[in-house]
Coordinates of C-alpha atoms in Angstrom, one line a residue:
X1 CA 34.3 80.3 5.7
X2 CA 35.6 78.8 2.8
X3 CA 36.9 74.9 1.4
X4 CA 40.3 75.8 2.0
X5 CA 39.5 76.5 5.5
X6 CA 37.7 73.7 6.5
X7 CA 40.9 71.7 4.8
X8 CA 43.1 72.9 7.1
X9 CA 41.2 72.6 10.4
X10 CA 40.8 68.7 9.3
X11 CA 44.5 68.6 8.4
X12 CA 45.9 70.0 11.6
X13 CA 43.2 67.6 13.0
X14 CA 44.5 64.6 11.7
X15 CA 48.2 65.7 12.1
X16 CA 47.8 66.7 15.8
X17 CA 50.5 69.8 15.0
X18 CA 50.3 73.2 13.4
X19 CA 54.0 72.6 12.3
X20 CA 53.7 69.2 10.7
X21 CA 50.2 70.6 9.3
X22 CA 51.7 73.3 7.8
X23 CA 54.2 71.3 5.7
X24 CA 52.1 69.3 4.5
X25 CA 49.6 72.1 3.2
X26 CA 52.8 74.0 1.9
X27 CA 51.9 77.2 3.8
X28 CA 53.7 79.1 6.4
X29 CA 52.6 78.3 10.0
X30 CA 51.3 81.8 11.0
X31 CA 49.1 82.1 7.8
X32 CA 47.7 78.4 9.0
X33 CA 47.1 79.7 12.7
X34 CA 45.3 82.7 11.2
X35 CA 43.3 81.1 9.0
X36 CA 41.8 78.6 11.9
X37 CA 41.4 81.3 14.1
X38 CA 39.2 83.2 11.5
X39 CA 37.1 80.2 11.1
X40 CA 36.8 79.9 14.9
X41 CA 35.9 83.6 15.1
X42 CA 33.5 83.2 12.1
X43 CA 31.3 80.6 14.0
X44 CA 32.0 81.3 17.5
X45 CA 33.5 78.0 18.6
X46 CA 36.8 76.9 19.7
X47 CA 38.3 74.0 17.6
X48 CA 41.7 73.3 19.3
X49 CA 42.8 73.6 22.4
X50 CA 46.5 74.9 22.4
X51 CA 49.3 74.4 25.1
X52 CA 52.7 74.2 25.6
X53 CA 52.3 70.6 24.6
X54 CA 50.9 71.2 21.2
X55 CA 47.3 71.1 20.3
X56 CA 44.0 68.9 21.1
X57 CA 40.5 68.6 19.5
X58 CA 37.9 70.1 21.9
X59 CA 34.5 68.3 22.0
X60 CA 32.9 71.0 20.3
X61 CA 35.7 71.0 17.5
X62 CA 35.6 67.0 17.4
X63 CA 31.5 67.8 16.5
X64 CA 32.7 71.0 13.7
X65 CA 35.3 69.0 12.1
X66 CA 32.5 66.0 11.6
X67 CA 30.4 68.4 9.2
X68 CA 34.1 69.6 8.0
X69 CA 34.9 66.1 6.8
X70 CA 31.6 65.6 5.6
X71 CA 31.4 69.1 3.4
X72 CA 34.8 68.2 1.9
X73 CA 34.4 64.7 1.1
X74 CA 31.1 65.6 -0.9
X75 CA 33.2 68.3 -2.6
X76 CA 36.0 65.6 -3.4
X77 CA 33.1 63.7 -5.0
X78 CA 31.7 66.6 -7.0
X79 CA 34.8 67.5 -8.5
X80 CA 35.8 64.0 -9.4
X81 CA 32.4 63.4 -11.0
X82 CA 32.3 66.8 -13.0
X83 CA 35.8 68.2 -13.3
X84 CA 37.7 64.8 -13.6
X85 CA 39.8 65.8 -11.1
X86 CA 41.5 62.9 -9.0
X87 CA 40.4 62.7 -5.3
X88 CA 42.5 62.9 -2.2
X89 CA 42.5 60.4 0.4
X90 CA 39.6 58.7 0.7
X91 CA 38.3 58.6 4.4
X92 CA 35.4 56.5 6.1
X93 CA 34.8 55.3 9.3
X94 CA 32.1 52.6 10.6
X95 CA 31.7 51.8 14.8
X96 CA 30.2 48.8 15.3
X97 CA 29.6 46.1 17.8
X98 CA 31.1 42.7 17.0
X99 CA 29.3 41.5 14.2
X100 CA 31.1 39.6 10.9
X101 CA 28.7 40.7 8.4
X102 CA 29.6 44.2 9.1
X103 CA 33.3 43.4 8.7
X104 CA 32.6 41.8 5.5
X105 CA 30.5 44.6 4.1
X106 CA 33.5 47.2 5.1
X107 CA 36.0 44.8 3.6
X108 CA 33.6 44.7 0.2
X109 CA 33.2 48.6 0.2
X110 CA 37.0 49.2 0.4
X111 CA 37.7 46.9 -2.4
X112 CA 35.3 48.6 -4.4
X113 CA 35.5 52.3 -3.3
X114 CA 39.2 52.4 -1.7
X115 CA 41.3 53.3 -4.6
X116 CA 45.1 54.5 -4.7
X117 CA 44.7 56.2 -1.2
X118 CA 42.3 55.9 1.6
X119 CA 41.9 55.9 5.3
X120 CA 39.2 53.7 6.5
X121 CA 38.4 53.4 10.3
X122 CA 36.4 49.8 11.4
X123 CA 36.2 50.3 14.8
X124 CA 34.4 47.1 17.1
X125 CA 33.6 49.0 20.2
X126 CA 31.5 49.7 23.3
X127 CA 27.7 50.2 22.6
X128 CA 27.6 53.6 24.2
X129 CA 30.7 55.1 22.0
X130 CA 29.4 53.9 18.8
X131 CA 26.5 56.0 19.5
X132 CA 28.7 59.0 20.8
X133 CA 31.3 58.4 17.7
X134 CA 28.1 58.7 15.3
X135 CA 26.7 61.8 17.0
X136 CA 29.9 63.5 17.1
X137 CA 30.5 62.9 13.7
X138 CA 33.6 60.9 14.1
X139 CA 31.8 57.7 12.1
X140 CA 29.5 58.0 9.4
X141 CA 27.5 54.6 10.8
X142 CA 27.1 52.8 13.5
X143 CA 25.7 49.3 13.9
X144 CA 24.1 48.0 16.9
X145 CA 20.9 45.9 17.8
X146 CA 17.5 46.7 19.9
X147 CA 15.1 44.2 21.4
X148 CA 12.6 44.5 24.0
X149 CA 14.8 44.6 27.1
X150 CA 16.7 47.5 25.8
X151 CA 14.6 49.2 23.4
X152 CA 13.2 52.1 25.5
X153 CA 16.7 53.3 26.8
X154 CA 18.6 52.5 23.5
X155 CA 16.1 54.6 21.5
X156 CA 16.0 57.3 24.1
X157 CA 19.4 57.7 24.2
X158 CA 19.8 57.5 20.3
X159 CA 17.1 60.6 20.2
X160 CA 18.7 62.5 22.7
X161 CA 21.9 62.5 20.7
X162 CA 20.0 63.3 17.4
X163 CA 20.2 60.2 16.1
X164 CA 18.0 57.6 14.0
X165 CA 17.8 53.6 14.2
X166 CA 16.8 51.8 11.0
X167 CA 16.5 48.1 11.0
X168 CA 18.3 45.5 8.9
X169 CA 17.1 42.3 10.0
X170 CA 15.6 40.4 12.8
X171 CA 17.8 37.2 14.4
X172 CA 16.8 34.6 16.9
X173 CA 19.0 34.4 19.7
X174 CA 22.1 31.7 19.3
X175 CA 24.9 30.6 21.2
X176 CA 28.3 30.7 19.7
X177 CA 30.7 27.6 21.1
X178 CA 33.8 26.0 19.9
X179 CA 33.2 23.3 17.8
X180 CA 34.7 20.6 20.1
X181 CA 32.7 22.3 23.3
X182 CA 30.0 19.4 24.7
X183 CA 27.6 22.6 23.8
X184 CA 28.2 21.9 20.1
X185 CA 26.7 18.7 20.2
X186 CA 23.3 20.2 20.9
X187 CA 20.8 21.1 18.1
X188 CA 19.3 23.3 20.4
X189 CA 20.4 24.9 23.5
X190 CA 18.4 25.8 26.4
X191 CA 19.4 28.0 29.5
X192 CA 19.6 25.1 31.7
X193 CA 22.2 23.4 29.4
X194 CA 24.3 26.8 29.7
X195 CA 24.8 26.7 33.5
X196 CA 28.0 24.7 34.0
X197 CA 29.7 26.7 31.6
X198 CA 31.7 30.3 31.9
X199 CA 29.6 33.0 29.9
X200 CA 31.6 35.4 27.9
X201 CA 30.6 39.1 27.2
X202 CA 32.2 42.2 26.0
X203 CA 32.9 45.2 28.3
X204 CA 31.0 48.2 28.0
X205 CA 33.4 50.3 30.2
X206 CA 31.9 53.3 32.4
X207 CA 28.4 52.7 30.7
X208 CA 28.2 49.3 32.1
X209 CA 24.2 49.1 32.5
X210 CA 22.7 46.4 31.3
X211 CA 20.9 48.3 28.6
X212 CA 24.1 48.9 27.1
X213 CA 25.2 44.9 26.8
X214 CA 26.3 43.7 23.7
X215 CA 24.8 40.5 24.6
X216 CA 21.1 39.5 25.0
X217 CA 20.2 38.2 28.6
X218 CA 22.5 39.9 30.3
X219 CA 20.5 40.5 33.4
X220 CA 20.2 36.2 33.5
X221 CA 22.4 34.7 36.5
X222 CA 25.6 33.4 35.7
X223 CA 28.2 31.7 38.3
X224 CA 30.9 32.0 35.8
X225 CA 32.0 35.4 34.1
X226 CA 34.5 36.1 31.6
X227 CA 34.7 39.7 30.3
X228 CA 36.9 40.6 27.3
X229 CA 37.2 43.7 24.7
X230 CA 38.1 42.1 21.3
X231 CA 36.4 39.2 19.5
X232 CA 40.0 37.2 18.9
X233 CA 39.9 37.1 22.9
X234 CA 36.3 36.0 23.0
X235 CA 36.7 33.2 20.7
X236 CA 39.8 32.1 22.0
X237 CA 38.1 31.7 25.4
X238 CA 35.2 30.2 24.0
X239 CA 37.6 27.1 22.6
X240 CA 40.2 27.0 25.6
X241 CA 37.5 27.4 28.4
X242 CA 34.2 25.9 26.6
X243 CA 32.8 28.9 27.5
X244 CA 29.7 30.4 25.4
X245 CA 28.4 33.7 24.4
X246 CA 24.8 34.7 23.6
X247 CA 24.7 36.2 19.9
X248 CA 22.8 36.9 16.7
X249 CA 23.9 33.3 15.1
X250 CA 25.6 35.3 12.3
X251 CA 29.1 34.0 11.8
X252 CA 31.9 34.1 8.9
X253 CA 34.1 31.0 8.5
X254 CA 35.9 33.0 6.0
X255 CA 36.9 35.7 8.8
X256 CA 36.3 33.7 12.4
X257 CA 37.6 30.5 11.0
X258 CA 36.1 26.8 11.4
X259 CA 36.3 26.5 15.1
X260 CA 33.4 28.4 16.1
X261 CA 29.8 27.2 15.5
X262 CA 26.5 28.6 16.4
X263 CA 23.4 27.0 18.1
X264 CA 19.9 28.4 18.4
X265 CA 19.4 28.8 22.1
X266 CA 15.5 28.2 23.1
X267 CA 14.0 31.4 24.9
X268 CA 11.5 34.0 23.4
X269 CA 13.4 37.0 22.5
X270 CA 15.2 38.3 19.7
X271 CA 17.8 40.6 18.4
X272 CA 16.6 43.2 15.5
X273 CA 20.2 44.5 14.3
X274 CA 20.4 47.7 12.5
X275 CA 22.3 51.0 11.6
X276 CA 22.4 54.5 13.1
X277 CA 22.9 57.6 11.7
X278 CA 22.5 61.5 12.5
X279 CA 19.0 62.5 11.8
X280 CA 19.8 66.0 10.7
X281 CA 22.3 65.2 8.0
X282 CA 21.8 63.2 4.9
X283 CA 24.2 60.2 4.7
X284 CA 27.0 60.5 2.2
X285 CA 27.3 58.5 -1.3
X286 CA 30.0 56.3 0.4
X287 CA 27.8 55.8 3.3
X288 CA 24.9 54.8 1.2
X289 CA 26.7 52.3 -0.7
X290 CA 27.9 50.8 2.4
X291 CA 24.4 50.4 3.6
X292 CA 23.6 48.9 0.7
X293 CA 26.2 46.3 0.6
X294 CA 25.1 45.5 4.7
X295 CA 21.4 44.8 3.2
X296 CA 23.2 42.3 0.8
X297 CA 25.0 40.5 3.2
X298 CA 22.5 40.5 5.9
X299 CA 20.7 36.9 6.8
X300 CA 17.2 36.4 5.1

């Protein structure tokens, strides 16, 4: 294995096309194909599946490329620090449940370290996808919560995927509502207060077990349910339908505007929000910087 071979493989994956990758790398296509095949043979792994339509990364290839990207990132940082060479395009990916402070930290990291060339991914996605992204190294870090209800299942899923959970802070349950909702006038909200209003939740796809729900108290019976996939739709429905969602209460007016407010929910529960990492891989310097920013922006 050489660093050049790893760079070749990553470039092929990024372009999705051998011909385009060869042009990007300024090498002949047969030479690139041969280098990839040698890499696959050396490690006994099939990185790419080839067909008449082109190539696609295999599941084991995704894992291999995750390690390759980490090696290349560390090499670029060493070159920049000790050889004074300019680094290539900086890449970083976060997968997270929907928390505004996570996006704030992402923006701050990008402003601080993005430089002239970068490719940063901020994936607000379903809980199981977050775990899958980090376990297959598509994302360097994931942000989720645990509580008494889901802890056993979530921690077992993390262990099965070679991941660890590190807490950032513990939050009391809150309710997000539109600022003009009847619920916005309450200083504190009870479960009975919520009954007349529609509850909004994030879809969890095929892994729709209550244990993977992004909202606590997901087993609570509710007559009016609205399921969404993104933050903007959820906030629009909170306002338009006088709906509510149960959450951590952490919100950024700068990012989300002044039309959503948080009110404490009177229940005996909590949300321990933290980050997940691969247990067998030392976090990159950029990942550690992001963790420091997360800790600084986390509520006290």
